[in-house]
Short mmCIF file of C-alpha atoms and ligand atoms in Angstrom, two decimals:
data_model
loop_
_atom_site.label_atom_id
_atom_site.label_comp_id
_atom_site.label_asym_id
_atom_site.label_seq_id
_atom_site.Cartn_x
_atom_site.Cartn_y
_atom_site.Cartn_z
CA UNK C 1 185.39 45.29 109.41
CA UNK C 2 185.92 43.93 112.75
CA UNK C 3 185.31 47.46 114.32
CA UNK C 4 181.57 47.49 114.08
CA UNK C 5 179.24 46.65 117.01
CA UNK C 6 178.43 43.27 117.18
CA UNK C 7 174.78 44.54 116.91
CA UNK C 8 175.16 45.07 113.55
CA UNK C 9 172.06 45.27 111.01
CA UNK C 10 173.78 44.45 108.43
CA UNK C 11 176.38 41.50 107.63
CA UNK C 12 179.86 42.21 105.79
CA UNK C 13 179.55 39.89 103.06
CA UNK C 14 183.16 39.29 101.20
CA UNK C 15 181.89 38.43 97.43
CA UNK C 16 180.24 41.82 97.11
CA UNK C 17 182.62 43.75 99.71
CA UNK C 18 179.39 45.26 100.94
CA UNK C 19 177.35 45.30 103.95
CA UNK C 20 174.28 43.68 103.13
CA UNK C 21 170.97 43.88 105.45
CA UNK C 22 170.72 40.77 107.84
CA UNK C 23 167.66 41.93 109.97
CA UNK C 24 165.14 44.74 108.60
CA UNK C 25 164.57 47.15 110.91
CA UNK C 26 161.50 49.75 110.03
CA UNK C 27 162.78 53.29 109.37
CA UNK C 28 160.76 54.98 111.74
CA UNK C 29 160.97 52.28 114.35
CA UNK C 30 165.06 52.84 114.56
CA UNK C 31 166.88 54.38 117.69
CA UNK C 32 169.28 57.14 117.14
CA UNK C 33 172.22 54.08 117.39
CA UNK C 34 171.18 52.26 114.89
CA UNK C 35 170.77 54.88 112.73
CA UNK C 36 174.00 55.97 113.76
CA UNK C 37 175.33 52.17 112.94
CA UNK C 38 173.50 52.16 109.89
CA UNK C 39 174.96 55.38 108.26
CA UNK C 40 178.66 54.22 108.89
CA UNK C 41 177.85 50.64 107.47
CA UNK C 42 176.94 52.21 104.44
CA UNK C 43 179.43 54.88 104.52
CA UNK C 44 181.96 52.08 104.40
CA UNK C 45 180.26 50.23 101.30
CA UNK C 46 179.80 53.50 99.57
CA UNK C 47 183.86 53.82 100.09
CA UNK C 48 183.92 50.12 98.99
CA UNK C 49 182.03 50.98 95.62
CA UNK C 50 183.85 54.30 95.30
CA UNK C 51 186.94 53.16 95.03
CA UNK C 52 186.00 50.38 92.76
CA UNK C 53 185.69 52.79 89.32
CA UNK C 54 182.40 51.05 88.79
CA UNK C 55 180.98 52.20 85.23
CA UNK C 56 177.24 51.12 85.47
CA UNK C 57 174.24 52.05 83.66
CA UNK C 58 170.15 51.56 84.92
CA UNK C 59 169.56 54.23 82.65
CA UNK C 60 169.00 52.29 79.55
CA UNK C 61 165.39 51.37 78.83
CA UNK C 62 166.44 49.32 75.25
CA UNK C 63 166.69 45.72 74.36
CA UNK C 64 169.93 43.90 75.35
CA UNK C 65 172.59 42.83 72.68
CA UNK C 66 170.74 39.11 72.92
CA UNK C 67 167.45 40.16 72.35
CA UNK C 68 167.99 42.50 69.27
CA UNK C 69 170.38 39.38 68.05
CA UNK C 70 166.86 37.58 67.93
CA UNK C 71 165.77 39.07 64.41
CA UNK C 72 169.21 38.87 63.16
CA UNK C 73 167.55 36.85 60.40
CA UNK C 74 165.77 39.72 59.00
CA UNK C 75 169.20 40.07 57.43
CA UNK C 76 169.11 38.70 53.71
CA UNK C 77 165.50 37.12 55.00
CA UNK C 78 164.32 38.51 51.35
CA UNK C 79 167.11 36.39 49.15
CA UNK C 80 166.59 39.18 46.39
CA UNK C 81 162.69 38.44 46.21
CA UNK C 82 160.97 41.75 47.08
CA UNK C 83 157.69 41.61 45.22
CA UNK C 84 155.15 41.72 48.19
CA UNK C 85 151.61 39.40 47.93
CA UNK C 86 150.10 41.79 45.77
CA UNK C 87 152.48 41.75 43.40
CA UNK C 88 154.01 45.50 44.58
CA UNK C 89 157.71 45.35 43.91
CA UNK C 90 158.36 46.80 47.69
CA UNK C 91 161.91 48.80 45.96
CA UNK C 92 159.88 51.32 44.30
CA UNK C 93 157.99 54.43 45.13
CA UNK C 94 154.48 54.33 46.21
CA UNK C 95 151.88 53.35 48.92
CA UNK C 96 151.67 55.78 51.61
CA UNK C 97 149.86 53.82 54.33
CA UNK C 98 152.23 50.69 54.36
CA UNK C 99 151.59 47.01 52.21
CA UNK C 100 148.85 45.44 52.99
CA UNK C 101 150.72 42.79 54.45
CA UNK C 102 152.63 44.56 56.77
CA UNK C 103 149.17 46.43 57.65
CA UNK C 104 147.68 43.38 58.68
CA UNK C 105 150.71 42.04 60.92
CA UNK C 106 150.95 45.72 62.75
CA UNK C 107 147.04 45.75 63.25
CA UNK C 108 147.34 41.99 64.50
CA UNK C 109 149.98 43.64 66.87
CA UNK C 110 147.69 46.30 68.18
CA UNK C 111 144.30 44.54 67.70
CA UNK C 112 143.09 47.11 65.11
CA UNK C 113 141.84 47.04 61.73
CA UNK C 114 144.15 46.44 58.95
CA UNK C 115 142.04 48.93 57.12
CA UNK C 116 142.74 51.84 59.39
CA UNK C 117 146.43 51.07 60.19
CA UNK C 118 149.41 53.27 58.63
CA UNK C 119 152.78 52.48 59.44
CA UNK C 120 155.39 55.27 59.35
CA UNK C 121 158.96 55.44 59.87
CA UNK C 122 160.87 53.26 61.96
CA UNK C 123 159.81 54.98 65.20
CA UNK C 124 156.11 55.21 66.89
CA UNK C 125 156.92 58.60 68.70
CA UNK C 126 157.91 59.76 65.11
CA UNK C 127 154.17 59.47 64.14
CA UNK C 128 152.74 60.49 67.68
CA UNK C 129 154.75 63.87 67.15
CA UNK C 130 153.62 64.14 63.78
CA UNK C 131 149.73 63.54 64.63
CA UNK C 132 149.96 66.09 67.74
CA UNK C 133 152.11 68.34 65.76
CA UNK C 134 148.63 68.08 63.02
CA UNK C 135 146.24 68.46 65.20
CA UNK C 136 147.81 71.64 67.28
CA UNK C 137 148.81 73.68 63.73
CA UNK C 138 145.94 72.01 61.48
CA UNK C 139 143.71 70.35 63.19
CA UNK C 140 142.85 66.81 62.95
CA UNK C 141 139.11 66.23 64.05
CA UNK C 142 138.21 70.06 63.63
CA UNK C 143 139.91 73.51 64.45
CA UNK C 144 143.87 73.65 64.86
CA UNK C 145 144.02 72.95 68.83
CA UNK C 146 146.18 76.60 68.69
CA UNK C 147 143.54 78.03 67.43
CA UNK C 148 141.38 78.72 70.75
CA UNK C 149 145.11 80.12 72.40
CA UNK C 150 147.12 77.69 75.14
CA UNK C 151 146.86 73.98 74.40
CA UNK C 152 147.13 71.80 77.12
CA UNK C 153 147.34 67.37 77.61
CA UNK C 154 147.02 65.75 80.27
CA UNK C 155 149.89 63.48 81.45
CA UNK C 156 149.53 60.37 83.74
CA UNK C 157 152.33 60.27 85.69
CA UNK C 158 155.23 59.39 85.90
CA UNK C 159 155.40 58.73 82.59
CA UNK C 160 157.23 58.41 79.67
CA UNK C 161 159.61 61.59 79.59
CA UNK C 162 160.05 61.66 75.88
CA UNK C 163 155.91 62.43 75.73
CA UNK C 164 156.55 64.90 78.08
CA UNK C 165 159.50 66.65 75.93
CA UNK C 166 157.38 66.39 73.21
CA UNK C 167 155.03 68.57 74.57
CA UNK C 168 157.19 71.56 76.04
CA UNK C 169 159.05 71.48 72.46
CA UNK C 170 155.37 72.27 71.00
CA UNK C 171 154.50 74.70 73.83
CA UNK C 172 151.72 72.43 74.95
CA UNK C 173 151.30 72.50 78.89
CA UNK C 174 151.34 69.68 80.83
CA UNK C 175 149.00 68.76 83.19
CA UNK C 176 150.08 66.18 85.18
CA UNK C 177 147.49 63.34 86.48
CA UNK C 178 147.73 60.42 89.12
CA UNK C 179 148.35 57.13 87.76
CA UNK C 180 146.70 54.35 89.60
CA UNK C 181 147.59 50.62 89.66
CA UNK C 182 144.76 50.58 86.93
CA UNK C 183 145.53 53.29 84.65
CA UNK C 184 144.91 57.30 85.14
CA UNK C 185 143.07 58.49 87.70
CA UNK C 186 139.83 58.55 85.57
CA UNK C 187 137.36 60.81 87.93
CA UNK C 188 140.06 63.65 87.85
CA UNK C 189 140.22 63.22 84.00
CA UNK C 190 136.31 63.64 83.50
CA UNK C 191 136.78 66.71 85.93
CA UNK C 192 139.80 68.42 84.58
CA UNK C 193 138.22 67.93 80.95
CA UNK C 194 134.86 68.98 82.09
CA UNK C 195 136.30 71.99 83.60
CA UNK C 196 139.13 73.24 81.08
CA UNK C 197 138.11 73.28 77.60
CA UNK C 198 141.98 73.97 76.39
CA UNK C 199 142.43 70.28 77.53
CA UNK C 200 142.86 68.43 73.91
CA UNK C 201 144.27 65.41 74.83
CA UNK C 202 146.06 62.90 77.05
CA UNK C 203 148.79 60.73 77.02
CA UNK C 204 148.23 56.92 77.99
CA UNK C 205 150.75 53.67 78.10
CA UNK C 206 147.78 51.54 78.81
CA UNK C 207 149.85 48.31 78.96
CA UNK C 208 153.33 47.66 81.24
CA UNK C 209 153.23 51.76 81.58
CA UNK C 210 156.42 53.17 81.80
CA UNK C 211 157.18 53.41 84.28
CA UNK C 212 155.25 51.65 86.69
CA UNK C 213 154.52 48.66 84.79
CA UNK C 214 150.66 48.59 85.46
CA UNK C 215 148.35 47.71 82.91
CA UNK C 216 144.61 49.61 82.46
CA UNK C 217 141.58 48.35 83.90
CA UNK C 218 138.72 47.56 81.46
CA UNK C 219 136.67 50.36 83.21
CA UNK C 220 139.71 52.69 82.81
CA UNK C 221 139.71 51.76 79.06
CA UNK C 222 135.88 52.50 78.78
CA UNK C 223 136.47 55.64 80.44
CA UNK C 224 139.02 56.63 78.25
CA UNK C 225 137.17 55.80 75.00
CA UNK C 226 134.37 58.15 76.22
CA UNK C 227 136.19 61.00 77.42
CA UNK C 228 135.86 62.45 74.17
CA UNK C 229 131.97 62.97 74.52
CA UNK C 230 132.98 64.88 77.13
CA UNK C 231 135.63 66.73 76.22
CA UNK C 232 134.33 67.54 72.85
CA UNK C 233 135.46 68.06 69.09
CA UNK C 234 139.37 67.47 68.46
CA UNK C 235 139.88 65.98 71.87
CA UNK C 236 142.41 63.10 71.42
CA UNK C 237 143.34 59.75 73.37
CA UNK C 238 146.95 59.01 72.23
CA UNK C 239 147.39 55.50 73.20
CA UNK C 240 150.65 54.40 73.07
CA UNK C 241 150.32 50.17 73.43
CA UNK C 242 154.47 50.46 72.99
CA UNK C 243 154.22 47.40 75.27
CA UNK C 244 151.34 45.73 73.61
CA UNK C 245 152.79 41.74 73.60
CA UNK C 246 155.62 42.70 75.45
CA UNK C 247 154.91 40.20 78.78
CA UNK C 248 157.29 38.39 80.76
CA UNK C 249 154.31 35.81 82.24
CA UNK C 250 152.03 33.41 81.11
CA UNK C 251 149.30 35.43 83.36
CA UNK C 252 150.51 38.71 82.80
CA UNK C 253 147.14 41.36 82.85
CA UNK C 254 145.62 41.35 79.36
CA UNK C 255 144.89 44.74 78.09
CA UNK C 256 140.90 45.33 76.84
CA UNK C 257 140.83 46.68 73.46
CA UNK C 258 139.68 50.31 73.14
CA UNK C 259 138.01 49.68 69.73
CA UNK C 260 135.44 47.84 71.65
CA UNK C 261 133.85 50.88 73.77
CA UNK C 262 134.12 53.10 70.98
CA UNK C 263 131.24 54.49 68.80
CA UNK C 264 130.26 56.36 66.19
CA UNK C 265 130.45 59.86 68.34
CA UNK C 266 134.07 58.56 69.76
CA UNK C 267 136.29 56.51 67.11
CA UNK C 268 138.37 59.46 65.83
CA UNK C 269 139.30 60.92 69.30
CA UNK C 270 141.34 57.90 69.84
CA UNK C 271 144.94 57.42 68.07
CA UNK C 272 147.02 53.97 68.85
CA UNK C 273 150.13 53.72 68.28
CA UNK C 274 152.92 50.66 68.10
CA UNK C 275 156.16 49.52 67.01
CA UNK C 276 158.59 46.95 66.79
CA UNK C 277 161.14 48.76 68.37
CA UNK C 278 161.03 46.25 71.16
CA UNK C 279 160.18 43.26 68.99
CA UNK C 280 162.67 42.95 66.61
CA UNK C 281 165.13 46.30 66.20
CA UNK C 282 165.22 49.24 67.79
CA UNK C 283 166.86 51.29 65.62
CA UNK C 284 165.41 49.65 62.09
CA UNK C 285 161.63 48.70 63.37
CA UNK C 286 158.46 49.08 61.72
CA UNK C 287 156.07 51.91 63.46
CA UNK C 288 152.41 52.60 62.87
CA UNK C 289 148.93 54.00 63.83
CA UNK C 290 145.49 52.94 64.05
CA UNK C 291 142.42 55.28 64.42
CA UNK C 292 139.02 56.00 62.65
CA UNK C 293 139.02 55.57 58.51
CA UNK C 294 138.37 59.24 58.65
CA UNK C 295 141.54 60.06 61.10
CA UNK C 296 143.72 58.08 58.51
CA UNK C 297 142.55 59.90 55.62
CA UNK C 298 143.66 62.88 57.60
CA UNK C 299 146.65 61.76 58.38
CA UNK C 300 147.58 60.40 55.02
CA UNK C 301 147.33 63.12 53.44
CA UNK C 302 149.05 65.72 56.19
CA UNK C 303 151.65 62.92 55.92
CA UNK C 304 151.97 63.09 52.33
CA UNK C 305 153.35 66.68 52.05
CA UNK C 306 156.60 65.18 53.83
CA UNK C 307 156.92 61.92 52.29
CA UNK C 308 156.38 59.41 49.88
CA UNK C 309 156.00 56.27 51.61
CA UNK C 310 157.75 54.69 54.39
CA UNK C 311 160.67 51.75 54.02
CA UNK C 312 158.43 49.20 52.61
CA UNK C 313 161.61 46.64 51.79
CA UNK C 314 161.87 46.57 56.00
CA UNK C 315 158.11 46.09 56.00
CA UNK C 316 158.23 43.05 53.53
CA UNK C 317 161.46 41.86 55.81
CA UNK C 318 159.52 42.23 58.92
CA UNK C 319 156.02 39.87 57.33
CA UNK C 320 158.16 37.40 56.27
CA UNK C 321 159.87 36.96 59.65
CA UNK C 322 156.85 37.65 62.11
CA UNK C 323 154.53 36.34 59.63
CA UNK C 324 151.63 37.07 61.51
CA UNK C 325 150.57 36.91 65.01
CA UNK C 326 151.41 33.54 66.07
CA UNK C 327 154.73 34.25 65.22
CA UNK C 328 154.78 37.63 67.01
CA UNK C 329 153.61 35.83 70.21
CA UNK C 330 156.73 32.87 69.74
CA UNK C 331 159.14 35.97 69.30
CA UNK C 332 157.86 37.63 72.14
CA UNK C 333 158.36 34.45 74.53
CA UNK C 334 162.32 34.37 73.19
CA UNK C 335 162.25 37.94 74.34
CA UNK C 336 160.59 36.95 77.67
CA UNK C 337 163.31 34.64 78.26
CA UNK C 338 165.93 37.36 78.73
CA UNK C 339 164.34 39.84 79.74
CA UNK C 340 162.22 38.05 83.18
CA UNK C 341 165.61 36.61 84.92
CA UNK C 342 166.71 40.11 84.77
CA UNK C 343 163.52 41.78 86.10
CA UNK C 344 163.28 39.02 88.86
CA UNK C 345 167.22 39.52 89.67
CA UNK C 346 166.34 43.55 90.25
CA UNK C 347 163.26 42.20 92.78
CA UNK C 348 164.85 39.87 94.56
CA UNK C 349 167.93 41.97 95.62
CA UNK C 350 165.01 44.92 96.50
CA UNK C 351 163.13 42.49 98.28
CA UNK C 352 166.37 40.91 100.10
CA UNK C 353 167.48 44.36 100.82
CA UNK C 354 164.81 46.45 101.18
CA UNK C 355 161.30 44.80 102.25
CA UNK C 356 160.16 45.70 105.35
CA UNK C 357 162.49 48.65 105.90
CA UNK C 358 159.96 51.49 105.16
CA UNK C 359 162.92 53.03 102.94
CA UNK C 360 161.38 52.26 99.27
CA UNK C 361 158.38 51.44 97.87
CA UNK C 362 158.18 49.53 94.27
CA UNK C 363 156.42 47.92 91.05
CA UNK C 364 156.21 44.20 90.48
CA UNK C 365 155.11 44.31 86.90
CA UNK C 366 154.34 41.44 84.22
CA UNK C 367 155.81 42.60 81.89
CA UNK C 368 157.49 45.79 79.70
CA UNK C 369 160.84 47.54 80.38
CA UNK C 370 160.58 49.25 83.75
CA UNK C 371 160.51 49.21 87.48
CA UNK C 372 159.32 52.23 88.91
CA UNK C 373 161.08 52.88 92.60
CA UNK C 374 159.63 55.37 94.87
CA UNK C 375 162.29 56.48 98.06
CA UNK C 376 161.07 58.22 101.04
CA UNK C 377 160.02 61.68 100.21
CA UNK C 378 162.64 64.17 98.72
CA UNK C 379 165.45 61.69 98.21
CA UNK C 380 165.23 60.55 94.73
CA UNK C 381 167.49 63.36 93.56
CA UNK C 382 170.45 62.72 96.28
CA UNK C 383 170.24 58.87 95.86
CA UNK C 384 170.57 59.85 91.94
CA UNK C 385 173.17 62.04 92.97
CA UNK C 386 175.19 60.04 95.31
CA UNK C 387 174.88 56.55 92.20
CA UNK C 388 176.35 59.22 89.65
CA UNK C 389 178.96 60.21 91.93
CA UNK C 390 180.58 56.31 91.93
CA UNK C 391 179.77 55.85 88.30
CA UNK C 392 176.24 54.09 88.26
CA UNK C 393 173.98 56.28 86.34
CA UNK C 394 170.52 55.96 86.91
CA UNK C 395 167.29 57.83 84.84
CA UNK C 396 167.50 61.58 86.07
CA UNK C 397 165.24 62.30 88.99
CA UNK C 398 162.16 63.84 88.00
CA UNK C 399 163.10 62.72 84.27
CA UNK C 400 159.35 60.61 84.42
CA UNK C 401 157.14 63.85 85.38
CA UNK C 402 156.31 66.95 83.28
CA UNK C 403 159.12 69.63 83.46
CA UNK C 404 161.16 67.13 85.21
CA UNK C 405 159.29 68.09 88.46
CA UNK C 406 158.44 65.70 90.74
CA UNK C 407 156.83 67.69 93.42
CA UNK C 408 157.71 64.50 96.36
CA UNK C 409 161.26 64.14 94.96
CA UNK C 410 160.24 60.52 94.83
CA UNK C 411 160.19 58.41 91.60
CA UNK C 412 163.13 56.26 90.44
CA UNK C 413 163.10 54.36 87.26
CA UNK C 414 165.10 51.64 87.36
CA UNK C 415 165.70 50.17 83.54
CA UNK C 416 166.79 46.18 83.98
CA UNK C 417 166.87 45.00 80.53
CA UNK C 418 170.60 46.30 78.97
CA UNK C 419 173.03 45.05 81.57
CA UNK C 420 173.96 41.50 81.81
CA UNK C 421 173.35 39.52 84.66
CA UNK C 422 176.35 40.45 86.50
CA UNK C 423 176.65 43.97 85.47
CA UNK C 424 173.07 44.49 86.76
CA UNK C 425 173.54 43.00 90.39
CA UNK C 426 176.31 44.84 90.36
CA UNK C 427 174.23 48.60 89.90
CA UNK C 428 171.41 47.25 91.84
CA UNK C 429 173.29 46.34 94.89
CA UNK C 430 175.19 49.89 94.12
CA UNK C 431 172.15 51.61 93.67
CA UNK C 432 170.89 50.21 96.80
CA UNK C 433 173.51 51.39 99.14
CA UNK C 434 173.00 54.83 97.73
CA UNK C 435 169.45 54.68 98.63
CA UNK C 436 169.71 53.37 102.36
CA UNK C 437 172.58 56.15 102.78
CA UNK C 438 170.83 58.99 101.49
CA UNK C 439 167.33 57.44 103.30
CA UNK C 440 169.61 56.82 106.75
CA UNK C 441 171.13 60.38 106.18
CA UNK C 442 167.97 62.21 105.86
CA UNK C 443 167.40 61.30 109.34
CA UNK C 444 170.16 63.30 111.02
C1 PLP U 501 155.99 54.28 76.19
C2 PLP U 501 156.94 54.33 75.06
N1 PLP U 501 156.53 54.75 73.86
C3 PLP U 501 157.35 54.81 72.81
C4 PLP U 501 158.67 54.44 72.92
C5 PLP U 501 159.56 54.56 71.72
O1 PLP U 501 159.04 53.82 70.70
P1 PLP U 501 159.66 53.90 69.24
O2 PLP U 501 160.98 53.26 69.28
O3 PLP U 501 158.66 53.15 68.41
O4 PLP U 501 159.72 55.35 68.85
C6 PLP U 501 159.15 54.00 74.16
C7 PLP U 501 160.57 53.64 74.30
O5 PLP U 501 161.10 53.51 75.38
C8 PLP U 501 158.27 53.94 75.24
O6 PLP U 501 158.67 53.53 76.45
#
């Protein structure tokens, strides 16, 4: 190690066997040396990690082992007694829309109306397929969205890639749309509706967004509870709160309800949808819906050609271990108190590493499951490329825009709640190398 200059940016530090940054120097203030110094520091780390057989994975964007071992006791919770409060022996066939029970803890969940909330199978993008696959062959408010030829949605991004997928497996185009650090960029979505009548919906993650984190601004929300006036018939907000109660601080940003700004004209061109994938088990969850009485009527019965009911034993499990909101919230704080040493572990080490160096820009959010990273134009790929290459895999590039285009090259989503502690410094400080040397690189 000895053979460096003396000069050195960075400082050979023996419990990570990487060169870690000592001084920040600015990008675009470095001389041709440093840059030179720079590239075989990291060279020498990248060797470091390469020959280390590292088998890391920022990919992941699911609870940890600890945190799905928090509603263990939904196991056996029933102790053979599965008559609900109304006296509906939960075993048996019946009851499309959910109990009522398990209504009302769902709709506490989402701030909706017990009244109009349906809960599905165990997964919300199960019933967000199912209500866009409705309204494009059927029509849910109105025509079939086919009907007047190509369908199109608008997508805030980056975004969540599974929406996106969605889409292209319907044949509905993408339009992708800014995201701002309070929610889509709302004067481009009054224009791009105004303008293009095959626009029928948009996608929205109004609170922790994946994957930026950001949470809507009430004048975002109101915005978005009136686009349908100007959109028109069959126009739908699909408003996935997957993140709802998921926050990591006391004084995380609190999300306005949508159900306020809506009226008569405008309560059945918004869907929400929730889940407790992220609550209490991923795979074995409760998942619902809230919109307009109307919308669930529709729903119901589209939904009743393909089934009878949902699990409504998991339902009973889920009301007697939640219980209601209050117990939702206490859950939520066990949650919070795995999942926030983990998110401030990934900002530290990009702070340490990274502030001040013009080679990344990133999200500090309150709460949810992601960081969204953004490297200096046209890197995100190579940086991907050069993690994969020493075994630390990392979200595709592009993965979190339409197509799986990002048209800078740019966005990173960086997933910090599987790993344990050290297993996450580990892929950070991994992924971080790859970054600077890929960053360093790009200016030869
Ligand atoms: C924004 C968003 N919506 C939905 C989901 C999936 O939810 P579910 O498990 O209820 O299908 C995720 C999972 O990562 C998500 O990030």
């Amino acid at each position: 190690m000895e053979s460096f200059p003396t000069n050195s940016i960075h400082r050979y530090n023996r419990r990570t066997k990487l060169f870690i940054a000592e001084q920040h120097v600015h990008i675009d203030q470095a001389s041709k040396a440093d840059a030179e110094n720079m590239i075989s520091q990291l060279e020498a780390s990248y060797q470091q990690l390469a020959s280390s057989q590292l088998n890391l994975d920022l990919t992941r964007g699911k609870p940890s082992p600890a945190q799905v071992a928090l509603a263990s006791d939904l196991d056996g919770i029933l102790q053979g007694n599965y008559v609900d409060a109304d006296g509906i022996d939960t075993r048996n066939y019946g009851g499309l829309a959910g109990i009522r029970e398990a209504r009302e803890l769902c709709a506490a969940i989402s701030g909706c109306d017990p009244d109009q909330t349906l809960l599905g199978v165990n997964s919300s993008l199960n019933l967000m397929y199912q209500v866009v696959e409705f309204a494009l062959n059927f029509g849910l408010q109105g025509d079939a969205w086919k009907q007047s030829g190509a369908v199109r949605i608008l997508c805030p991004v980056p975004g969540y890639d599974r929406h996106f997928a969605l889409c292209e497996h319907l044949g509905i185009d993408m339009v992708p749309l800014p995201m701002t650090a309070t929610g889509p960029d709302m004067d481009q979505a009054e224009a791009l509706v105004r303008e293009d009548p095959a626009i029928k919906g948009i996608w929205c993650v109004p609170r922790f967004s994946n994957p930026s984190g950001d949470t809507y601004s009430s004048a975002t929300v109101e915005r978005l509870a009136k686009l349908g006036k100007i959109a028109g018939a069959g126009f739908l907000v699909l408003w996935d709160n997957a993140y709802a109660v998921h926050s990591l601080y006391e004084d995380a940003p609190v999300l306005p309800a949508i159900d306020h700004y809506l009226d008569a004209e405008t309560e059945s061109s918004v869907v929400q949808f929730g889940s407790t994938s992220k609550i209490t088990f991923a795979g074995a969850g409760l998942a619902w819906l809230c919109s307009s009485a109307d919308n669930i009527k529709r729903i119901s019965s589209h939904l009743a050609f393909s089934t009878i009911g949902a699990d409504k034993v998991n339902q009973l499990r889920h009301v007697r271990f939640l219980q209601n909101r209050a117990g939702v919230e206490a859950h939520m704080r066990k949650h919070a108190e795995l999942v926030r040493p983990r998110f401030e572990l990934v900002l530290k080490l990009l702070e340490e590493e990274l502030e001040g160096s013009g080679l990344a820009t990133w999200t500090k959010p309150k709460g949810g499951y992601f960081i969204q990273l953004n490297t200096r134009r046209g890197l995100a790929r190579e940086v991907v490329k050069l993690a994969a290459d020493i075994g630390v895999k990392l979200t595709p590039a592009g993965a979190t825009w339409p197509y799986g285009r990002d048209p800078r090259d740019s966005d990173i989503r960086l997933a910090p709640t599987f790993p344990d502690h050290n297993e996450l410094e580990a892929a950070v400080r991994a992924f971080i190398v790859c970054l600077k040397l890929a960053s360093w690189r790009q200016l030869r």
